[in-house]
């Protein structure tokens, strides 16, 4: 897909609301949270997020906002989609699968592709699909569909970092697996999103 907006209008509004209401909702300024993070005994991002929840009751979205401000240079941020993509899609096989999914997405009207740290998202009004790399040059595609929609789909086997609405998944071994059936399923999920 050609570069374009990374967020739908609805998603951009949501992020702006999180930012605007952050201090009121979290009880502290972002600067105060950054100071608190200096006392965190954890070093891994997920562990730091869990620590914020356990010690201060901070939810996932606010924790991610705090962590981004606390350690902004550790990895690319939301406003650096090309860098996020390069960091995530390192294996040539996985990247080829992503490109095949992006090619079929470009044929579905109104689809916006947004790069996240752990996956590439596809949205219309809301996110309806996501794909993330797997080891060995493979990828997994999550769709906003019931797994019964196709024999190729499985229920999400593990908790993914993408939207919980994506309840069906399919593992893709190579770009050729992104075939007519995947295109049909992708379009059906887009209709729901």
mmCIF file of C-alpha atoms in Angstrom:
data_model
loop_
_atom_site.group_PDB
_atom_site.id
_atom_site.type_symbol
_atom_site.label_atom_id
_atom_site.label_comp_id
_atom_site.label_asym_id
_atom_site.label_seq_id
_atom_site.Cartn_x
_atom_site.Cartn_y
_atom_site.Cartn_z
ATOM 1 C CA UNK A 1 0.000 0.000 0.000
ATOM 2 C CA UNK A 2 1.137 3.508 -0.638
ATOM 3 C CA UNK A 3 2.023 5.637 2.384
ATOM 4 C CA UNK A 4 -0.913 7.501 3.818
ATOM 5 C CA UNK A 5 -2.645 8.134 7.099
ATOM 6 C CA UNK A 6 -1.686 5.680 9.823
ATOM 7 C CA UNK A 7 -4.918 6.138 11.763
ATOM 8 C CA UNK A 8 -8.552 6.452 10.855
ATOM 9 C CA UNK A 9 -10.297 9.660 11.876
ATOM 10 C CA UNK A 10 -11.913 7.781 14.759
ATOM 11 C CA UNK A 11 -8.570 6.376 15.937
ATOM 12 C CA UNK A 12 -6.878 9.787 15.723
ATOM 13 C CA UNK A 13 -9.697 11.289 17.807
ATOM 14 C CA UNK A 14 -9.332 8.532 20.383
ATOM 15 C CA UNK A 15 -5.565 9.102 20.741
ATOM 16 C CA UNK A 16 -6.125 12.844 21.032
ATOM 17 C CA UNK A 17 -8.671 12.210 23.797
ATOM 18 C CA UNK A 18 -6.240 9.944 25.675
ATOM 19 C CA UNK A 19 -3.597 12.665 25.493
ATOM 20 C CA UNK A 20 -5.951 15.516 26.397
ATOM 21 C CA UNK A 21 -7.461 13.716 29.382
ATOM 22 C CA UNK A 22 -4.323 11.978 30.542
ATOM 23 C CA UNK A 23 -3.575 14.030 33.659
ATOM 24 C CA UNK A 24 -7.192 14.079 34.823
ATOM 25 C CA UNK A 25 -7.664 10.341 34.269
ATOM 26 C CA UNK A 26 -4.279 9.231 35.631
ATOM 27 C CA UNK A 27 -4.099 11.677 38.538
ATOM 28 C CA UNK A 28 -0.622 12.944 37.663
ATOM 29 C CA UNK A 29 1.146 14.881 34.941
ATOM 30 C CA UNK A 30 3.152 12.991 32.362
ATOM 31 C CA UNK A 31 6.317 14.484 33.850
ATOM 32 C CA UNK A 32 5.376 13.112 37.299
ATOM 33 C CA UNK A 33 4.826 9.650 35.811
ATOM 34 C CA UNK A 34 8.230 9.800 34.121
ATOM 35 C CA UNK A 35 9.788 10.509 37.533
ATOM 36 C CA UNK A 36 7.883 7.552 39.029
ATOM 37 C CA UNK A 37 9.177 5.318 36.237
ATOM 38 C CA UNK A 38 12.728 6.060 37.369
ATOM 39 C CA UNK A 39 11.934 4.000 40.483
ATOM 40 C CA UNK A 40 10.592 1.022 38.531
ATOM 41 C CA UNK A 41 12.637 -2.120 39.214
ATOM 42 C CA UNK A 42 11.626 -3.671 35.875
ATOM 43 C CA UNK A 43 13.462 -3.238 32.595
ATOM 44 C CA UNK A 44 11.287 -4.992 30.004
ATOM 45 C CA UNK A 45 8.358 -2.993 28.574
ATOM 46 C CA UNK A 46 5.685 -5.598 29.426
ATOM 47 C CA UNK A 47 7.061 -5.942 32.960
ATOM 48 C CA UNK A 48 7.082 -2.155 33.367
ATOM 49 C CA UNK A 49 3.490 -2.026 32.160
ATOM 50 C CA UNK A 50 2.525 -4.750 34.666
ATOM 51 C CA UNK A 51 4.346 -2.854 37.440
ATOM 52 C CA UNK A 52 2.402 0.334 36.683
ATOM 53 C CA UNK A 53 -0.842 -1.619 36.878
ATOM 54 C CA UNK A 54 0.096 -3.479 40.075
ATOM 55 C CA UNK A 55 1.561 -0.493 41.918
ATOM 56 C CA UNK A 56 -0.614 2.353 40.642
ATOM 57 C CA UNK A 57 -3.625 0.814 38.898
ATOM 58 C CA UNK A 58 -2.598 2.295 35.545
ATOM 59 C CA UNK A 59 -4.417 0.742 32.574
ATOM 60 C CA UNK A 60 -2.748 -0.399 29.378
ATOM 61 C CA UNK A 61 -3.319 2.717 27.257
ATOM 62 C CA UNK A 62 -2.058 5.125 29.883
ATOM 63 C CA UNK A 63 0.857 2.817 30.699
ATOM 64 C CA UNK A 64 1.916 2.763 27.055
ATOM 65 C CA UNK A 65 1.696 6.555 26.936
ATOM 66 C CA UNK A 66 3.863 6.815 30.064
ATOM 67 C CA UNK A 67 6.405 4.283 28.787
ATOM 68 C CA UNK A 68 6.678 6.076 25.462
ATOM 69 C CA UNK A 69 7.491 9.335 27.279
ATOM 70 C CA UNK A 70 9.836 7.617 29.744
ATOM 71 C CA UNK A 71 11.970 5.862 27.177
ATOM 72 C CA UNK A 72 11.257 7.518 23.824
ATOM 73 C CA UNK A 73 14.524 6.586 22.107
ATOM 74 C CA UNK A 74 14.431 2.876 22.939
ATOM 75 C CA UNK A 75 12.458 2.024 19.808
ATOM 76 C CA UNK A 76 10.569 3.867 17.100
ATOM 77 C CA UNK A 77 7.292 5.499 18.101
ATOM 78 C CA UNK A 78 3.852 5.908 16.518
ATOM 79 C CA UNK A 79 5.015 8.832 14.432
ATOM 80 C CA UNK A 80 7.783 6.756 12.809
ATOM 81 C CA UNK A 81 5.893 4.112 10.807
ATOM 82 C CA UNK A 82 8.745 3.342 8.405
ATOM 83 C CA UNK A 83 11.110 2.662 11.309
ATOM 84 C CA UNK A 84 8.491 0.555 13.128
ATOM 85 C CA UNK A 85 7.935 -1.469 9.959
ATOM 86 C CA UNK A 86 11.655 -2.049 9.390
ATOM 87 C CA UNK A 87 12.180 -3.121 13.004
ATOM 88 C CA UNK A 88 9.256 -5.570 12.947
ATOM 89 C CA UNK A 89 9.378 -7.058 9.458
ATOM 90 C CA UNK A 90 13.051 -8.113 9.362
ATOM 91 C CA UNK A 91 12.695 -11.559 7.794
ATOM 92 C CA UNK A 92 12.314 -11.507 4.013
ATOM 93 C CA UNK A 93 9.673 -14.249 4.001
ATOM 94 C CA UNK A 94 7.462 -12.478 6.531
ATOM 95 C CA UNK A 95 7.900 -9.169 4.728
ATOM 96 C CA UNK A 96 6.819 -10.769 1.438
ATOM 97 C CA UNK A 97 3.644 -12.027 3.152
ATOM 98 C CA UNK A 98 2.956 -8.539 4.540
ATOM 99 C CA UNK A 99 3.401 -7.072 1.068
ATOM 100 C CA UNK A 100 0.936 -9.622 -0.349
ATOM 101 C CA UNK A 101 -1.630 -8.674 2.323
ATOM 102 C CA UNK A 102 -1.019 -4.980 1.622
ATOM 103 C CA UNK A 103 -1.565 -5.609 -2.096
ATOM 104 C CA UNK A 104 -4.970 -7.145 -1.484
ATOM 105 C CA UNK A 105 -5.806 -4.382 1.032
ATOM 106 C CA UNK A 106 -5.120 -1.744 -1.613
ATOM 107 C CA UNK A 107 -7.999 -3.211 -3.619
ATOM 108 C CA UNK A 108 -10.513 -2.709 -0.796
ATOM 109 C CA UNK A 109 -11.956 0.793 -0.689
ATOM 110 C CA UNK A 110 -11.387 2.914 2.399
ATOM 111 C CA UNK A 111 -8.722 0.745 4.033
ATOM 112 C CA UNK A 112 -6.065 2.484 6.090
ATOM 113 C CA UNK A 113 -2.935 0.572 7.041
ATOM 114 C CA UNK A 114 -1.218 1.593 10.257
ATOM 115 C CA UNK A 115 2.077 0.304 11.557
ATOM 116 C CA UNK A 116 2.274 -0.593 15.232
ATOM 117 C CA UNK A 117 5.210 -1.917 17.240
ATOM 118 C CA UNK A 118 4.040 -5.529 17.158
ATOM 119 C CA UNK A 119 1.845 -5.739 14.055
ATOM 120 C CA UNK A 120 0.498 -3.979 10.988
ATOM 121 C CA UNK A 121 -3.152 -2.946 11.378
ATOM 122 C CA UNK A 122 -5.856 -2.525 8.749
ATOM 123 C CA UNK A 123 -8.844 -0.306 9.536
ATOM 124 C CA UNK A 124 -11.839 1.401 8.092
ATOM 125 C CA UNK A 125 -13.966 2.933 10.865
ATOM 126 C CA UNK A 126 -12.311 0.480 13.278
ATOM 127 C CA UNK A 127 -9.549 -2.079 13.014
ATOM 128 C CA UNK A 128 -10.761 -5.196 11.182
ATOM 129 C CA UNK A 129 -7.483 -7.000 10.437
ATOM 130 C CA UNK A 130 -3.874 -7.191 11.554
ATOM 131 C CA UNK A 131 -0.850 -9.186 10.552
ATOM 132 C CA UNK A 132 2.309 -9.883 12.509
ATOM 133 C CA UNK A 133 5.434 -11.826 11.632
ATOM 134 C CA UNK A 134 6.173 -15.304 12.955
ATOM 135 C CA UNK A 135 9.596 -16.897 13.244
ATOM 136 C CA UNK A 136 10.791 -18.698 10.168
ATOM 137 C CA UNK A 137 9.533 -16.138 7.657
ATOM 138 C CA UNK A 138 5.841 -16.755 8.257
ATOM 139 C CA UNK A 139 3.034 -14.494 9.481
ATOM 140 C CA UNK A 140 -0.326 -14.678 11.226
ATOM 141 C CA UNK A 141 -3.329 -12.722 9.995
ATOM 142 C CA UNK A 142 -6.096 -11.800 12.426
ATOM 143 C CA UNK A 143 -9.531 -10.924 11.091
ATOM 144 C CA UNK A 144 -12.734 -9.478 12.518
ATOM 145 C CA UNK A 145 -14.679 -12.622 11.577
ATOM 146 C CA UNK A 146 -16.025 -15.706 13.242
ATOM 147 C CA UNK A 147 -13.621 -18.630 12.764
ATOM 148 C CA UNK A 148 -16.480 -20.600 11.183
ATOM 149 C CA UNK A 149 -16.381 -18.261 8.158
ATOM 150 C CA UNK A 150 -13.765 -20.505 6.515
ATOM 151 C CA UNK A 151 -12.069 -23.845 7.063
ATOM 152 C CA UNK A 152 -8.753 -21.984 6.887
ATOM 153 C CA UNK A 153 -9.553 -19.887 9.944
ATOM 154 C CA UNK A 154 -8.897 -20.810 13.544
ATOM 155 C CA UNK A 155 -9.993 -19.138 16.759
ATOM 156 C CA UNK A 156 -7.322 -16.842 18.148
ATOM 157 C CA UNK A 157 -5.167 -19.294 20.128
ATOM 158 C CA UNK A 158 -3.319 -16.764 22.230
ATOM 159 C CA UNK A 159 -3.881 -13.238 23.405
ATOM 160 C CA UNK A 160 -2.612 -10.933 20.711
ATOM 161 C CA UNK A 161 -1.660 -7.296 21.222
ATOM 162 C CA UNK A 162 -4.107 -6.256 18.507
ATOM 163 C CA UNK A 163 -7.833 -5.665 18.953
ATOM 164 C CA UNK A 164 -9.841 -8.376 20.708
ATOM 165 C CA UNK A 165 -12.394 -8.004 17.893
ATOM 166 C CA UNK A 166 -10.025 -9.983 15.657
ATOM 167 C CA UNK A 167 -11.267 -13.374 16.766
ATOM 168 C CA UNK A 168 -10.219 -15.446 13.733
ATOM 169 C CA UNK A 169 -6.642 -16.114 12.649
ATOM 170 C CA UNK A 170 -4.828 -17.865 9.846
ATOM 171 C CA UNK A 171 -1.135 -18.651 9.679
ATOM 172 C CA UNK A 172 0.442 -17.834 6.343
ATOM 173 C CA UNK A 173 3.542 -19.775 5.291
ATOM 174 C CA UNK A 174 4.412 -17.763 2.194
ATOM 175 C CA UNK A 175 3.018 -15.000 -0.029
ATOM 176 C CA UNK A 176 1.215 -17.543 -2.225
ATOM 177 C CA UNK A 177 -0.991 -18.359 0.785
ATOM 178 C CA UNK A 178 -2.485 -14.866 0.392
ATOM 179 C CA UNK A 179 -4.826 -16.183 -2.282
ATOM 180 C CA UNK A 180 -8.406 -15.637 -3.415
ATOM 181 C CA UNK A 181 -9.845 -17.150 -0.240
ATOM 182 C CA UNK A 182 -7.778 -14.806 1.944
ATOM 183 C CA UNK A 183 -8.838 -11.889 -0.278
ATOM 184 C CA UNK A 184 -12.504 -12.896 0.189
ATOM 185 C CA UNK A 185 -12.081 -13.155 3.972
ATOM 186 C CA UNK A 186 -10.173 -9.868 4.153
ATOM 187 C CA UNK A 187 -12.946 -8.093 2.217
ATOM 188 C CA UNK A 188 -15.619 -9.668 4.467
ATOM 189 C CA UNK A 189 -13.759 -8.476 7.571
ATOM 190 C CA UNK A 190 -13.403 -5.000 6.021
ATOM 191 C CA UNK A 191 -17.168 -4.868 5.574
ATOM 192 C CA UNK A 192 -17.511 -5.445 9.319
ATOM 193 C CA UNK A 193 -14.949 -2.734 10.103
#
